[in-house]
Amino acid sequence: MSIGQLARGRTPAPARRAAAHDPLLIAAALVLVAVIGIALLGPLRSPYDPDQLYAGAVSAPPSLAHPFGTDDLGRDVLSRVLAGARPSIAGPVIVVAVSTMLGVAVAVASAWFGGAVDGIASRLVDVIFAIPGLVLAVLAVAMFGKGLLAPVVALSIAYMPIVVRLVRAGARAELGRPYIAALRIQGVGSLAICFRHLLPALLPTILAQATVGFGYAMLDIAAISFLGLGAQPPASDWGVMIAGGQPALLTGAPEQSMFPAALIVLTVLAVNIVGARTTTWAEAKDR
Amino acid sequence: MTTTVLEIDGLSVATPDGRTLVHDCTLAVSAGESLGLVGESGSGKTLSTRAVAGLLPAGFTTGGTIRLAGHDLASLPGAELRELRATRMGMAFQTPRAHLNPLRTIGDFMTEALVALAGEAPEAAYRRAVDLLAEVGIRDPDRRMRQRPGELSGGLLQRVMIAATLAMDPPLLLADEITTALDVTTQEEVMAVIADLRRHRDLALLFITHDLALAGAVCDRVAVMQAGRTVETLAAATMREDAREPYTRRLLSASLPDEAAGIRQARRSDTVLEVAGLRKAYQVRAAGRGRGREELLAVDNVSFALAAGGALGIVGESGSGKSTTARMICGLETADGGTVTVKHEDWTAPARSAPARRARARVVQMVFQDPYQSLDPRQTVRSCLAEAVAVHRRIASRAEIAARVDALLDAVRLAPALAGSRPRALSGGQRQRVAIARALAADPEILVLDEAVSALDVTTQVEILTLLDSIRRETGVALLMISHDLTTVRRLCDHVAVMQAGRIVEQGPIADVLDAPRSDYTRTLLDSIPRPGWTPQRRLPARIVTSGGTR
């Protein structure tokens, strides 16, 4: 046992120092900052009006005037990518935030009360689990109409069960540990135990799941937009742009789909790398 | 003349980042000899042994020489080294359960090495495995071969592990704290098995333990390790007289029973805690293949009383129901029958509401066995204690809370400089002091100690017991001490209750029960405590002759 502790006994301070020597982490963090920056400020700094048609240049290749080229209607791809960043990022962020908050609440309640509460919550989660997220999202669009709101709400619900399963298992294990019993014997209130002790203990798990969920949500929303059920013209997100660029792929102008697709890939990768490192760091801090 | 089986000379072990943890370990074990390697946790005894077995974590480097059966380990190429280790030594560990795959049967485990390494036919390997199990005193080995680790007790599993190490007929057995996790009576069984094996096989034994009394009782010689160095090696029979090193003497005095401390009278006679007819049953799956459930009576008609300011010890082996009793008193379990009365109030049902729990917390507090588990790893010492102080809302301002935390640290003799540390940075003894300080935050009238010192080194045990004793004198808190260790109960308590299989078999003043026991079980417990001149006895039938016979 003592050896295991020695081998694991790295403290967070070296972990933080190690981050400075982790080029992958630095690159991922830079990408993330850039993407968030674009989402917040992009439309203000874009070279053209993203919806303005430029008759002179239809499906033009990248040039100095249009660094990412123009699309089939002659719109500047760079300006549209910048404008599409906000809905593309905001969608998954909302999905992850809502599903995580709902999921953690349900999971902690299940683990805490056990018995009937746990039974009902678990069966409910099983039912939601049985429906694929994309199908639920398409269903929501069919019921509430096109646009980003319905799929985002649907995906938030569809993603909740994964969070519940994971966090519930972690919470049960944590609640069984003696320090929780010690807190109860001291007379510490249930809410205080939950917020001051249980949730911080579960944070690495929640963080890890949130970053994975972000990637999936981003791809799912892009898929929904690609199907034409998400953001509606003239508004645009990266999924719509990939779909719009489809015909141009055949006519030798791949950049119309490629640039938004590359941004999706980069963002998902960056979130996952930063998430993984943060989780490792949070776990190391606990030991 | 005897041959030296293992010779370690000037061994050092360093971590990948250059810290040297073992500086100079020097010892030798001859054929048929048993050498005890004794020291506290962190003294380097496990690391040294692991260096012999080639089980150091990745990146650890060694210096000095290790000669196993005459071969210098450093000079051998990889394949020969593995071969030498596989055939010339066996190693048993503290936690056999962790070293066995729970999904595979004992038979799978026992025959795997025989078939894979020794190239035996499956049937021959099976017969040999059965013989080995019989040799370590396992009854009905055929049935055990079909069982999985989960169905066997810790003592049985440890014997399975020992039997497995004997498969290749090694001349040397490394035993790393093999009885630390076992009850005293089970420890005696395992030690008796080891003694038998040494007689019959001329086995050399390197016995690693933190328990000097045990090493002195079962080994020929004892090597004492401190801070990565073997400080002295003594003949076990005369170690009390010959010990020169102050550290050895400290260990020796720590393991001596302190008779004088036991004679102490309760100052007041009014009862603060009374338990009457307490009962707790668990539904467990019935033994065998059936789907039926049966009731296991964990606690059966347990009654005792604790005087205000008194100290009552409840002793028994694991599974005797002593911890369940403590947990029912603290409201962590619900009793199925009987009553718990604290200060003339009925406490049988656990308090549900937060104010009720807080009110009870001001009367009864608990210290848990494992200080590594009972503190929130994310909290600093100060925030842990501040939380315990603040919850009772007796004082409000930050300054007052901080002052109270300082007073608590002082009460458990912890340096104020440690207040900012997290449990990770503290030693086991320091953590247990934090846990005691936390329990004292509420100014309780009863302190329940659930095996509160059994996870600690002997010298640390003595420190904590001394601390608890002085706290009892200063504050008048009554102690309810749950323990499997009669020696620690004798040091701290004035009354004792002995529990076996959920029932109290004997109780009374400590001197009456421990010096003139009336029940056979108490006598068995007392007999199984290692002491000078102790011979471990087998309470199960000795060697069993099976189809293949024993050797």
Coordinates of N, CA and C in Angstrom, one line a residue, chain B residues 327-413:
Chain B
R327 N -22.5 1.2 15.7 CA -23.2 2.0 14.7 C -24.7 2.2 15.1
M328 N -25.3 1.3 15.8 CA -26.6 1.5 16.2 C -26.7 2.5 17.3
I329 N -25.7 2.5 18.2 CA -25.7 3.6 19.2 C -25.6 5.0 18.6
C330 N -24.8 5.1 17.5 CA -24.5 6.3 16.9 C -25.6 6.7 15.9
G331 N -26.6 5.8 15.7 CA -27.7 6.1 14.7 C -27.3 5.9 13.3
L332 N -26.2 5.2 13.0 CA -25.9 4.9 11.6 C -26.6 3.6 11.1
E333 N -27.2 2.8 12.1 CA -28.0 1.6 11.7 C -29.2 1.7 12.6
T334 N -30.3 1.1 12.1 CA -31.5 1.0 12.9 C -31.6 -0.4 13.6
A335 N -31.8 -0.4 14.9 CA -31.9 -1.6 15.6 C -33.2 -2.3 15.3
D336 N -33.2 -3.7 15.3 CA -34.4 -4.5 15.0 C -35.1 -4.8 16.3
G337 N -34.5 -4.6 17.4 CA -35.1 -4.9 18.7 C -34.2 -4.4 19.8
G338 N -34.8 -4.3 21.0 CA -34.0 -3.7 22.2 C -34.0 -2.2 22.2
T339 N -33.3 -1.7 23.2 CA -33.3 -0.2 23.4 C -32.0 0.3 23.6
V340 N -31.8 1.6 23.1 CA -30.6 2.3 23.4 C -31.0 3.5 24.3
T341 N -30.5 3.7 25.5 CA -30.9 4.8 26.3 C -29.7 5.6 26.6
V342 N -29.8 6.9 26.3 CA -28.7 7.8 26.5 C -29.2 8.9 27.5
K343 N -28.6 9.0 28.6 CA -29.0 10.0 29.6 C -30.5 10.0 29.8
H344 N -31.1 8.8 30.0 CA -32.5 8.6 30.3 C -33.4 8.9 29.1
E345 N -32.9 9.1 27.9 CA -33.7 9.3 26.8 C -33.6 8.1 25.9
D346 N -34.7 7.8 25.2 CA -34.7 6.7 24.3 C -34.1 7.1 23.0
W347 N -33.0 6.5 22.6 CA -32.3 6.8 21.4 C -32.4 5.6 20.4
T348 N -33.3 4.7 20.6 CA -33.2 3.5 19.7 C -33.4 3.8 18.3
A349 N -34.4 4.7 18.0 CA -34.6 5.1 16.6 C -33.6 6.2 16.2
P350 N -32.9 6.1 15.1 CA -32.0 7.1 14.7 C -32.7 8.4 14.4
A351 N -32.1 9.5 14.8 CA -32.7 10.8 14.6 C -32.7 11.1 13.1
R352 N -33.9 11.7 12.7 CA -34.0 12.0 11.2 C -33.7 13.4 10.9
S353 N -34.3 14.3 11.7 CA -34.2 15.7 11.4 C -32.8 16.3 11.7
A354 N -32.3 17.3 11.0 CA -31.0 17.8 11.3 C -30.9 18.4 12.7
P355 N -31.9 19.1 13.2 CA -31.7 19.6 14.6 C -31.6 18.4 15.6
A356 N -32.3 17.4 15.4 CA -32.2 16.2 16.3 C -30.9 15.6 16.2
R357 N -30.4 15.5 15.0 CA -29.0 14.9 14.8 C -28.0 15.7 15.5
R358 N -28.1 17.0 15.4 CA -27.2 17.9 16.0 C -27.2 17.8 17.5
A359 N -28.5 17.7 18.0 CA -28.6 17.5 19.5 C -27.9 16.2 20.0
R360 N -28.1 15.2 19.2 CA -27.4 13.9 19.6 C -25.9 14.0 19.4
A361 N -25.5 14.8 18.4 CA -24.1 14.9 18.1 C -23.3 15.5 19.3
R362 N -24.1 16.3 20.1 CA -23.4 17.0 21.2 C -23.3 16.0 22.4
V363 N -23.8 14.8 22.3 CA -23.7 13.9 23.3 C -22.8 12.7 22.9
V364 N -23.0 12.2 21.7 CA -22.2 11.0 21.3 C -21.5 11.4 20.0
Q365 N -20.2 11.1 20.1 CA -19.3 11.2 18.9 C -18.6 10.0 18.6
M366 N -18.0 9.8 17.4 CA -17.4 8.6 17.0 C -16.1 8.8 16.4
V367 N -15.1 8.0 16.6 CA -13.9 8.0 15.9 C -13.8 6.7 15.1
F368 N -13.5 6.7 13.8 CA -13.5 5.5 13.0 C -12.2 4.8 12.9
Q369 N -12.2 3.6 12.4 CA -11.0 2.8 12.3 C -10.0 3.4 11.4
D370 N -10.4 3.7 10.2 CA -9.4 4.1 9.2 C -9.3 5.6 9.0
P371 N -8.2 6.2 9.5 CA -8.1 7.7 9.4 C -7.9 8.1 8.0
Y372 N -7.5 7.1 7.1 CA -7.4 7.5 5.7 C -8.7 7.7 5.0
Q373 N -9.8 7.0 5.6 CA -11.1 7.0 5.0 C -12.1 8.0 5.7
S374 N -11.8 8.3 6.9 CA -12.8 9.0 7.7 C -12.7 10.5 7.6
L375 N -11.7 11.0 6.9 CA -11.6 12.4 6.7 C -11.8 12.7 5.2
D376 N -12.5 13.8 4.9 CA -12.7 14.2 3.5 C -11.4 14.6 2.9
P377 N -10.9 13.9 1.9 CA -9.6 14.2 1.4 C -9.4 15.6 0.8
R378 N -10.5 16.3 0.5 CA -10.4 17.6 -0.1 C -10.4 18.7 1.0
Q379 N -10.6 18.4 2.2 CA -10.7 19.4 3.2 C -9.3 19.6 4.0
T380 N -8.9 20.8 4.3 CA -7.8 21.0 5.1 C -8.2 20.7 6.5
V381 N -7.2 20.4 7.4 CA -7.5 20.2 8.8 C -8.3 21.3 9.4
R382 N -7.9 22.5 9.1 CA -8.6 23.6 9.7 C -10.1 23.7 9.2
S383 N -10.3 23.5 7.9 CA -11.7 23.6 7.5 C -12.6 22.4 8.0
C384 N -11.9 21.3 8.1 CA -12.6 20.1 8.7 C -13.1 20.4 10.1
L385 N -12.2 20.9 10.9 CA -12.5 21.2 12.3 C -13.5 22.4 12.4
A386 N -13.3 23.4 11.6 CA -14.1 24.6 11.6 C -15.6 24.2 11.3
E387 N -15.7 23.2 10.4 CA -17.1 22.8 10.0 C -17.7 22.1 11.2
A388 N -16.9 21.2 11.9 CA -17.4 20.5 13.0 C -17.8 21.5 14.2
V389 N -17.1 22.6 14.3 CA -17.4 23.5 15.3 C -18.6 24.3 14.9
A390 N -18.6 24.8 13.7 CA -19.7 25.7 13.2 C -21.0 25.0 13.2
V391 N -21.1 23.7 13.0 CA -22.4 23.1 12.8 C -23.3 23.2 14.0
H392 N -22.7 23.3 15.2 CA -23.5 23.4 16.4 C -24.0 24.8 16.7
R393 N -23.5 25.8 16.0 CA -24.0 27.2 16.1 C -24.0 27.7 17.5
R394 N -23.0 27.2 18.3 CA -22.9 27.7 19.6 C -22.2 29.1 19.6
I395 N -21.2 29.1 18.6 CA -20.5 30.4 18.4 C -20.6 30.8 17.0
A396 N -20.5 32.1 16.8 CA -20.8 32.5 15.4 C -19.6 33.1 14.7
S397 N -18.8 34.0 15.4 CA -17.9 34.7 14.6 C -16.7 33.9 14.2
R398 N -16.1 34.3 13.1 CA -15.0 33.6 12.5 C -13.8 33.5 13.5
A399 N -13.6 34.6 14.2 CA -12.5 34.6 15.2 C -12.7 33.6 16.3
E400 N -14.0 33.5 16.7 CA -14.2 32.5 17.8 C -14.1 31.1 17.3
I401 N -14.5 30.8 16.0 CA -14.4 29.5 15.5 C -12.9 29.2 15.4
A402 N -12.1 30.1 14.8 CA -10.7 29.9 14.7 C -10.0 29.6 16.0
A403 N -10.4 30.3 17.1 CA -9.9 30.1 18.4 C -10.2 28.7 18.9
R404 N -11.4 28.3 18.6 CA -11.9 27.0 19.1 C -11.1 25.9 18.3
V405 N -10.9 26.1 17.0 CA -10.1 25.1 16.3 C -8.7 25.0 16.8
D406 N -8.1 26.2 17.2 CA -6.7 26.1 17.7 C -6.7 25.3 19.0
A407 N -7.8 25.6 19.8 CA -7.9 24.9 21.1 C -8.0 23.4 20.9
L408 N -8.7 23.0 19.9 CA -8.9 21.5 19.6 C -7.6 20.9 19.1
L409 N -6.9 21.7 18.3 CA -5.6 21.2 17.8 C -4.6 21.0 19.0
D410 N -4.7 21.9 19.9 CA -3.9 21.8 21.1 C -4.3 20.6 22.0
A411 N -5.6 20.4 22.0 CA -6.1 19.3 22.9 C -5.6 17.9 22.4
V412 N -5.4 17.8 21.1 CA -4.9 16.5 20.5 C -3.4 16.6 20.2
R413 N -2.8 17.6 20.7 CA -1.3 17.8 20.5 C -0.9 17.8 19.1

